[in-house]
Short mmCIF file of C-alpha atoms and ligand atoms in Angstrom, two decimals:
data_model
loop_
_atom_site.label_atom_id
_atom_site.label_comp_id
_atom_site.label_asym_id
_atom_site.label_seq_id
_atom_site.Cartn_x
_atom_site.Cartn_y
_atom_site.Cartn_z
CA UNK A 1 94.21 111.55 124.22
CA UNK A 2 92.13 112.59 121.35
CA UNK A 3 93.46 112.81 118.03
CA UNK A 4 94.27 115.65 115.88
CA UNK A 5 93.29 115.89 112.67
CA UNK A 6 95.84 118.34 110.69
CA UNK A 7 94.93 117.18 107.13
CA UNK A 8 92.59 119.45 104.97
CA UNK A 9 95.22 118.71 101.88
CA UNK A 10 93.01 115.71 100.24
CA UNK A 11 90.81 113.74 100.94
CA UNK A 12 92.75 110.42 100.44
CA UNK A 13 95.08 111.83 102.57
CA UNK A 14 94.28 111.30 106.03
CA UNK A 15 96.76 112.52 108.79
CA UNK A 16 96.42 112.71 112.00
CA UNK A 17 98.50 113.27 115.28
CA UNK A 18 98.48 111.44 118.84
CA UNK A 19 100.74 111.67 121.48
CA UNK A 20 103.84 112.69 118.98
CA UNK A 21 103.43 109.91 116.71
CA UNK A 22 101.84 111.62 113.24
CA UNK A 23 100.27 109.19 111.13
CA UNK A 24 99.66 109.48 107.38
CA UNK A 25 97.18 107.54 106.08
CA UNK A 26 97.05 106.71 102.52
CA UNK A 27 93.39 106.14 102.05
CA UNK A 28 91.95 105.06 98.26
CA UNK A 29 90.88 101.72 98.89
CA UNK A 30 88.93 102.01 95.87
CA UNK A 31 91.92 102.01 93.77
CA UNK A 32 94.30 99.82 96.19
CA UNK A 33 95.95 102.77 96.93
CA UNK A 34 97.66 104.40 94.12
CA UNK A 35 99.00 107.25 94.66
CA UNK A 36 97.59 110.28 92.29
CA UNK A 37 99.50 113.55 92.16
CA UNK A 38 97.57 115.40 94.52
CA UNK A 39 98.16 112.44 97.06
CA UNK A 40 102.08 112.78 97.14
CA UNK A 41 101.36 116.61 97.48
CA UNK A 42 99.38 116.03 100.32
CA UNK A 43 101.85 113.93 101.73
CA UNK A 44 104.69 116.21 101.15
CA UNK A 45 102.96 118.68 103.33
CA UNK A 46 102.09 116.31 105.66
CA UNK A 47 106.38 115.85 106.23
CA UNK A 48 107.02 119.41 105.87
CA UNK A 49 104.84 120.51 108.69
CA UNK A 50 105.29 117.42 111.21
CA UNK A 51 108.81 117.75 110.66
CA UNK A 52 108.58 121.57 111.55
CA UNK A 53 105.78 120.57 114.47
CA UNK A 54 107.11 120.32 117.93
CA UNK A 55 104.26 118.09 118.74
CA UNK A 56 105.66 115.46 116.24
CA UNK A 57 108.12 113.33 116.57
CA UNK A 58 107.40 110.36 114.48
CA UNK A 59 105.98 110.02 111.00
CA UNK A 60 103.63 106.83 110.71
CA UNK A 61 102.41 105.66 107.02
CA UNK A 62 99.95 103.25 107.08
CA UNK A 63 97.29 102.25 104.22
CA UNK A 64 94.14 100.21 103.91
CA UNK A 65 93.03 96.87 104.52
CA UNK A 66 94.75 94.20 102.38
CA UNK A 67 96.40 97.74 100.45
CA UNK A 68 99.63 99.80 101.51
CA UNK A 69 99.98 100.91 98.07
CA UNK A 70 99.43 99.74 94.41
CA UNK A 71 102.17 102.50 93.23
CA UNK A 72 102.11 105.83 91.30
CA UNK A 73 98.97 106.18 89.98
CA UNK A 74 99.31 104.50 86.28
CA UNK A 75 96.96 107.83 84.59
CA UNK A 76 99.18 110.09 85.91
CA UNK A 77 102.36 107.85 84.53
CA UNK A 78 100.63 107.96 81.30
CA UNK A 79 100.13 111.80 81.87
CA UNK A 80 103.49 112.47 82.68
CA UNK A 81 105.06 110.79 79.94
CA UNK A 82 103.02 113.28 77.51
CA UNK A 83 104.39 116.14 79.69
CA UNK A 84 107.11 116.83 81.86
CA UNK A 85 108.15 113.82 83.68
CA UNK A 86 107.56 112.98 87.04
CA UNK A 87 105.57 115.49 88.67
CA UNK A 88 107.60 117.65 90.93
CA UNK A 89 105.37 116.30 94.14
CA UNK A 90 106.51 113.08 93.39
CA UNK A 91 109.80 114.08 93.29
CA UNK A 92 109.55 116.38 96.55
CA UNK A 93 107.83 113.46 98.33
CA UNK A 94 111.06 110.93 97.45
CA UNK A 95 113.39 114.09 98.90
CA UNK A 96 111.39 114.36 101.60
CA UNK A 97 111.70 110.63 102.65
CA UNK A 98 115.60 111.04 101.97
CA UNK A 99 115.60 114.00 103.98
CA UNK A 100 113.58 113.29 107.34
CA UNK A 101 114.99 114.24 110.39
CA UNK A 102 112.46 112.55 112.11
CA UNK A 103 112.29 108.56 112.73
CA UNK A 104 109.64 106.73 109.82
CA UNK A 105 107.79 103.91 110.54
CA UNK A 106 105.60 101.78 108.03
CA UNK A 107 102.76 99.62 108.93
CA UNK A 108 101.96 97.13 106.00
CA UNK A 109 99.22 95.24 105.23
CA UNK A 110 98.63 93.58 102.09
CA UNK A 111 100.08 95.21 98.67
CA UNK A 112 103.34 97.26 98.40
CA UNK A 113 103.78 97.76 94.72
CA UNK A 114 106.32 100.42 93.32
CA UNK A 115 106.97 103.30 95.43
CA UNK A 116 104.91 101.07 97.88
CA UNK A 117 107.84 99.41 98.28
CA UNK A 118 110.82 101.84 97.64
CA UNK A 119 109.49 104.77 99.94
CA UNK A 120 109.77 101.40 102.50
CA UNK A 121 113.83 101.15 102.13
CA UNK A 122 113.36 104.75 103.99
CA UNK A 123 111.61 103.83 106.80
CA UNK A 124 113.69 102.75 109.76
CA UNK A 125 110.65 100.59 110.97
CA UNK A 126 108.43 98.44 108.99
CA UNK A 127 106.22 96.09 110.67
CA UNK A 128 104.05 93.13 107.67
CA UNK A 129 101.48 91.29 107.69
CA UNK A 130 101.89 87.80 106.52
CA UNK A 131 99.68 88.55 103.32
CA UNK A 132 102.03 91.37 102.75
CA UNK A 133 103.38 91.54 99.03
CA UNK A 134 106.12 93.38 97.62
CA UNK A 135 107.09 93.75 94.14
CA UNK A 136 108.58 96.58 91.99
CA UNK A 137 107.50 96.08 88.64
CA UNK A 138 109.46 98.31 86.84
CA UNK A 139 110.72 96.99 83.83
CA UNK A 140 107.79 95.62 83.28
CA UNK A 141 106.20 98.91 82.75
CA UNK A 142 109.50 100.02 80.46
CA UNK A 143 110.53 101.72 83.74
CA UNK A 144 113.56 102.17 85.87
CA UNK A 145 114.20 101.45 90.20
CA UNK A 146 113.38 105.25 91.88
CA UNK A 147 113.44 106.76 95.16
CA UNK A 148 117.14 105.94 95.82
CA UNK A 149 116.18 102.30 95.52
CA UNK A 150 118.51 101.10 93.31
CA UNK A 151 121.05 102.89 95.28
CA UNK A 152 119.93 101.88 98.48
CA UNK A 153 118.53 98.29 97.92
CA UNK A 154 121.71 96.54 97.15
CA UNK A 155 123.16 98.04 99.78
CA UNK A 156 120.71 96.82 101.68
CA UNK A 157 120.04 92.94 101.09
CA UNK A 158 123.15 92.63 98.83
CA UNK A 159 123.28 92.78 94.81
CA UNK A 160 121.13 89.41 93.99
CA UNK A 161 118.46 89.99 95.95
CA UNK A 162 118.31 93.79 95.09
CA UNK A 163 118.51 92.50 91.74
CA UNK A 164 115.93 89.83 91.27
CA UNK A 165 113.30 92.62 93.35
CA UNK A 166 114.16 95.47 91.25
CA UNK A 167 115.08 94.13 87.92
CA UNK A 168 112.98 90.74 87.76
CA UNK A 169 110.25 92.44 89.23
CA UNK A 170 109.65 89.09 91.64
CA UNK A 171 107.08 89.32 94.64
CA UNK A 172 108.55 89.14 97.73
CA UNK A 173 106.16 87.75 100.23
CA UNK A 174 105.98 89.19 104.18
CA UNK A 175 109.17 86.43 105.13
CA UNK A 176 111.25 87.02 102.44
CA UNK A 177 111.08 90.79 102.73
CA UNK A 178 112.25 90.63 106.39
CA UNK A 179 115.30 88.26 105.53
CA UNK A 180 116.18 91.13 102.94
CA UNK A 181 116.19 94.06 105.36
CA UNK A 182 112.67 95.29 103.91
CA UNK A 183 110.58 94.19 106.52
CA UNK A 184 111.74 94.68 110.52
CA UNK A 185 109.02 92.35 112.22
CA UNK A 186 105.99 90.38 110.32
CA UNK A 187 102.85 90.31 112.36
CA UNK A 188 99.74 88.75 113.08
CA UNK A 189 96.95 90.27 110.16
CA UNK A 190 94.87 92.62 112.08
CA UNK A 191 98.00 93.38 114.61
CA UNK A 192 100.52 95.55 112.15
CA UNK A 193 98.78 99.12 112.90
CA UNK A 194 99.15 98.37 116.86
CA UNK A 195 102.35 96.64 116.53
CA UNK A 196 103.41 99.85 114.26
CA UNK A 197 102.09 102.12 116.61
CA UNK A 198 103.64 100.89 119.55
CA UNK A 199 107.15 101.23 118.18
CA UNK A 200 106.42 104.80 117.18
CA UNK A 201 104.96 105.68 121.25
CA UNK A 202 108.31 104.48 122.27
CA UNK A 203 110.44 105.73 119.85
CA UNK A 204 108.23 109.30 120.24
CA UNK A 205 109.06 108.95 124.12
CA UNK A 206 112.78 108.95 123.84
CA UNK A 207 114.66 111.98 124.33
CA UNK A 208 114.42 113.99 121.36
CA UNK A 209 118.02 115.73 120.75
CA UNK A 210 119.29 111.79 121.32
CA UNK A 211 116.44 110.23 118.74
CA UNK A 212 117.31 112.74 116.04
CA UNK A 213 121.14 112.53 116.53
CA UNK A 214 120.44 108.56 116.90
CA UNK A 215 118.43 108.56 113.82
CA UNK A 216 120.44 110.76 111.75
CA UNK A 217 123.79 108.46 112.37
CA UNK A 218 122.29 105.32 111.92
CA UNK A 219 120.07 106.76 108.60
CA UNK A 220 123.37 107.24 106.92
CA UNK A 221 125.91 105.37 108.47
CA UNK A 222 124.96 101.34 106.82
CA UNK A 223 123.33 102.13 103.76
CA UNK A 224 124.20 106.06 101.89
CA UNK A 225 125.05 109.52 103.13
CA UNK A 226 122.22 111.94 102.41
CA UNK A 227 124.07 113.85 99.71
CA UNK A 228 124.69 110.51 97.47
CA UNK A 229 121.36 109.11 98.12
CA UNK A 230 119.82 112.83 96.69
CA UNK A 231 122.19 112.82 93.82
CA UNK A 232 120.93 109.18 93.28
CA UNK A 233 117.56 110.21 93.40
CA UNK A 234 118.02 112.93 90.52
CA UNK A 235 119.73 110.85 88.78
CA UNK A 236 116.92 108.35 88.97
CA UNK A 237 114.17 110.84 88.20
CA UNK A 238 115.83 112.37 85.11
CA UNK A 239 116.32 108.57 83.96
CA UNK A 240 112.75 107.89 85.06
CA UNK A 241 111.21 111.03 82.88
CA UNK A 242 113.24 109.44 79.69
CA UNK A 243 111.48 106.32 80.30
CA UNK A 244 107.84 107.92 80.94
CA UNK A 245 107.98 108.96 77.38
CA UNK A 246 109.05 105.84 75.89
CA UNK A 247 107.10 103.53 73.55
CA UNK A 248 107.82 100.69 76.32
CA UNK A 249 106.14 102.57 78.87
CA UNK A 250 103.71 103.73 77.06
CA UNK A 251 102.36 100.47 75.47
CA UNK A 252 102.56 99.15 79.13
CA UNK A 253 100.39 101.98 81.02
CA UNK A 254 98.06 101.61 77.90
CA UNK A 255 97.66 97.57 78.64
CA UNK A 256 97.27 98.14 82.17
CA UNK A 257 94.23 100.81 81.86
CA UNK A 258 92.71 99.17 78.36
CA UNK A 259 92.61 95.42 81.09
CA UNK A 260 91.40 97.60 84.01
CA UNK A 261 88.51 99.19 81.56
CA UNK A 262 87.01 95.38 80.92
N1 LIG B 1 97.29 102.99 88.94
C1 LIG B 1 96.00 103.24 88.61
N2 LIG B 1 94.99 102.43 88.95
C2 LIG B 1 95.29 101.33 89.67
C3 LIG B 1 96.60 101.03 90.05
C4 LIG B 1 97.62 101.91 89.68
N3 LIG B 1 98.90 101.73 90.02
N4 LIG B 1 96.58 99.88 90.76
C5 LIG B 1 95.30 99.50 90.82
N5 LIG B 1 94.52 100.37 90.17
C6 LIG B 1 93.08 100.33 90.00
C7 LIG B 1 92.65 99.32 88.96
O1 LIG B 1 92.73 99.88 87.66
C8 LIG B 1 91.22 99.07 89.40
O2 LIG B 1 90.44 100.15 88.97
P1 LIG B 1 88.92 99.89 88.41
O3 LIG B 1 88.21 99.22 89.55
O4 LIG B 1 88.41 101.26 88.09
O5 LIG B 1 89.07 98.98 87.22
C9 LIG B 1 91.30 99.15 90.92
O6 LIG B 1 92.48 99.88 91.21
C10 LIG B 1 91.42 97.81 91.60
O7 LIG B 1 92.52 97.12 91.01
P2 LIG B 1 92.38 95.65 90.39
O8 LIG B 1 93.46 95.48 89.38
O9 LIG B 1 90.98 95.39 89.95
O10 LIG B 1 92.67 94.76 91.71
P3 LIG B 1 93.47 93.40 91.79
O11 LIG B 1 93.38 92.99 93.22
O12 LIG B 1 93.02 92.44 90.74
O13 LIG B 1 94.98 93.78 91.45
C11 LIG B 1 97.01 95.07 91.62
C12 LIG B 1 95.65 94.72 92.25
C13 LIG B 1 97.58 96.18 92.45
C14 LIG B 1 97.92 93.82 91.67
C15 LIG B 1 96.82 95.49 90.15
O14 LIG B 1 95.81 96.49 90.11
C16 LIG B 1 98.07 96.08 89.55
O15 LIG B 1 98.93 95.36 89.08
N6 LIG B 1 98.17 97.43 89.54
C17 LIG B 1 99.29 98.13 88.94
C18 LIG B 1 100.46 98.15 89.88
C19 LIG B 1 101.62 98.90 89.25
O16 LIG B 1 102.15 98.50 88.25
N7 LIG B 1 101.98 100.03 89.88
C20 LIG B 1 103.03 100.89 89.40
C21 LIG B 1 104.35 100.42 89.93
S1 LIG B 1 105.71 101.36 89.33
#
């Protein structure tokens, strides 16, 4: 079945639909991935209109080679903390995860940094590669956990590990994320898009009042309900926008771009 293209948001933003499964495909290689303004914007609409699309049934995110994501774009960090916080695409795209009625699946390969790892803790399927690396760097960067994570990863793999990923800022390699509850299934490199996309055929094949009741239950039966993981993620973002502006941060995002510059 040929595939349909739907995206004319950005051109980093690739999405595309087949056979109910609608894939967005974060695509700045250049850059490993990180996610500009205009990129979460894109992807925002990408959620709002396959969640309204009859012909979708499954959200796919998938990145490049060797890249999922390298996080927020540090320029617009460094932006944001001279204006007014996280931009309100960011913050629509978190909601948006927290809010999908339809089943998410992640296909990783290579770097999940930041929100390349948090936006993962709201995906029901993730399938690795074994060169797969996850790491949330955010005190690093004078920054605190976001997107519900630091609501939703203890809950998840239990207060150390949560800990030592959030607050340490550790790597997790491909394993270790699927002993924590990151990571459902590591697979062969060069087998995590097919692997991906043959969970989300099957899941898109199911009967679709049962996936989205299905969904919906288990979503918020383990981990939050909906309504504390959104307060959660306000209360995150208005921490987050403190921290933006902060001399911490702000010496960090400066020592990040002066070292990429060289
Ligand atoms: N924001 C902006 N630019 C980024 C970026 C980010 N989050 N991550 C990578 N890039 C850019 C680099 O500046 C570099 O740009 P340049 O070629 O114009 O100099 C390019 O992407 C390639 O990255 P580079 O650092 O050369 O690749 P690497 O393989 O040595 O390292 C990372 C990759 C992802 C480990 C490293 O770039 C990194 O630590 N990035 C920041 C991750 C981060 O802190 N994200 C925010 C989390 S909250």
């Amino acid at each position: 079945m040929a595939e349909d293209m739907t995206s004319e948001g950005h051109p980093n933003i690739v999405v595309t639909i087949d056979q109910g499964v609608q894939t967005i495909h974060m695509a700045r290689a250049d850059k490993k991935n990180a996610l500009t303004t205009a990129m979460y914007a894109a992807m925002v609409a990408a959620l709002k209109d396959g969640e309204a699309r009859d012909d979708v049934r499954v959200h796919l995110f998938k990145g490049e080679p060797g890249a999922f994501s390298a996080g927020n774009d540090i320029v617009d960090f460094l932006a944001a903390g001279e204006g007014n916080g996280l931009a309100r695409d960011v913050v629509h795209f978190l909601k948006g995860l927290a809010t999908a009625d339809k089943p998410l699946v992640a296909a990783v390969d290579g770097l999940a940094i930041g929100i390349g790892t948090t936006m993962l803790l709201h995906c029901d399927l993730v399938y690795a590669s074994p060169r797969s690396l996850f790491r949330t760097p955010f005190l690093d960067l004078g920054l605190v956990p976001e997107a519900g994570s630091s609501l939703l990863a203890p809950r998840l793999m239990g207060h150390a590990r949560a800990f030592e990923l959030l607050c340490l800022g550790e790597s997790f390699d491909a394993t270790r994320a699927e002993s924590a509850g990151i990571v459902n299934r590591v697979v062969a490199d060069g087998e995590v898009e097919a692997a991906a996309m043959k969970a989300a055929l099957s899941l898109a094949a199911k009967p679709r009042q049962a996936l989205a009741i299905a969904r919906r239950l288990v979503a918020t039966g383990g981990v939050a309900t909906r309504e504390d993981l959104m307060a959660r993620i306000d209360e995150e973002v208005a921490l987050f926008a403190e921290r933006l502006a902060s001399d911490e941060a702000r010496a960090a995002f400066a020592a990040f771009l002066g070292r990429s510059k060289k």
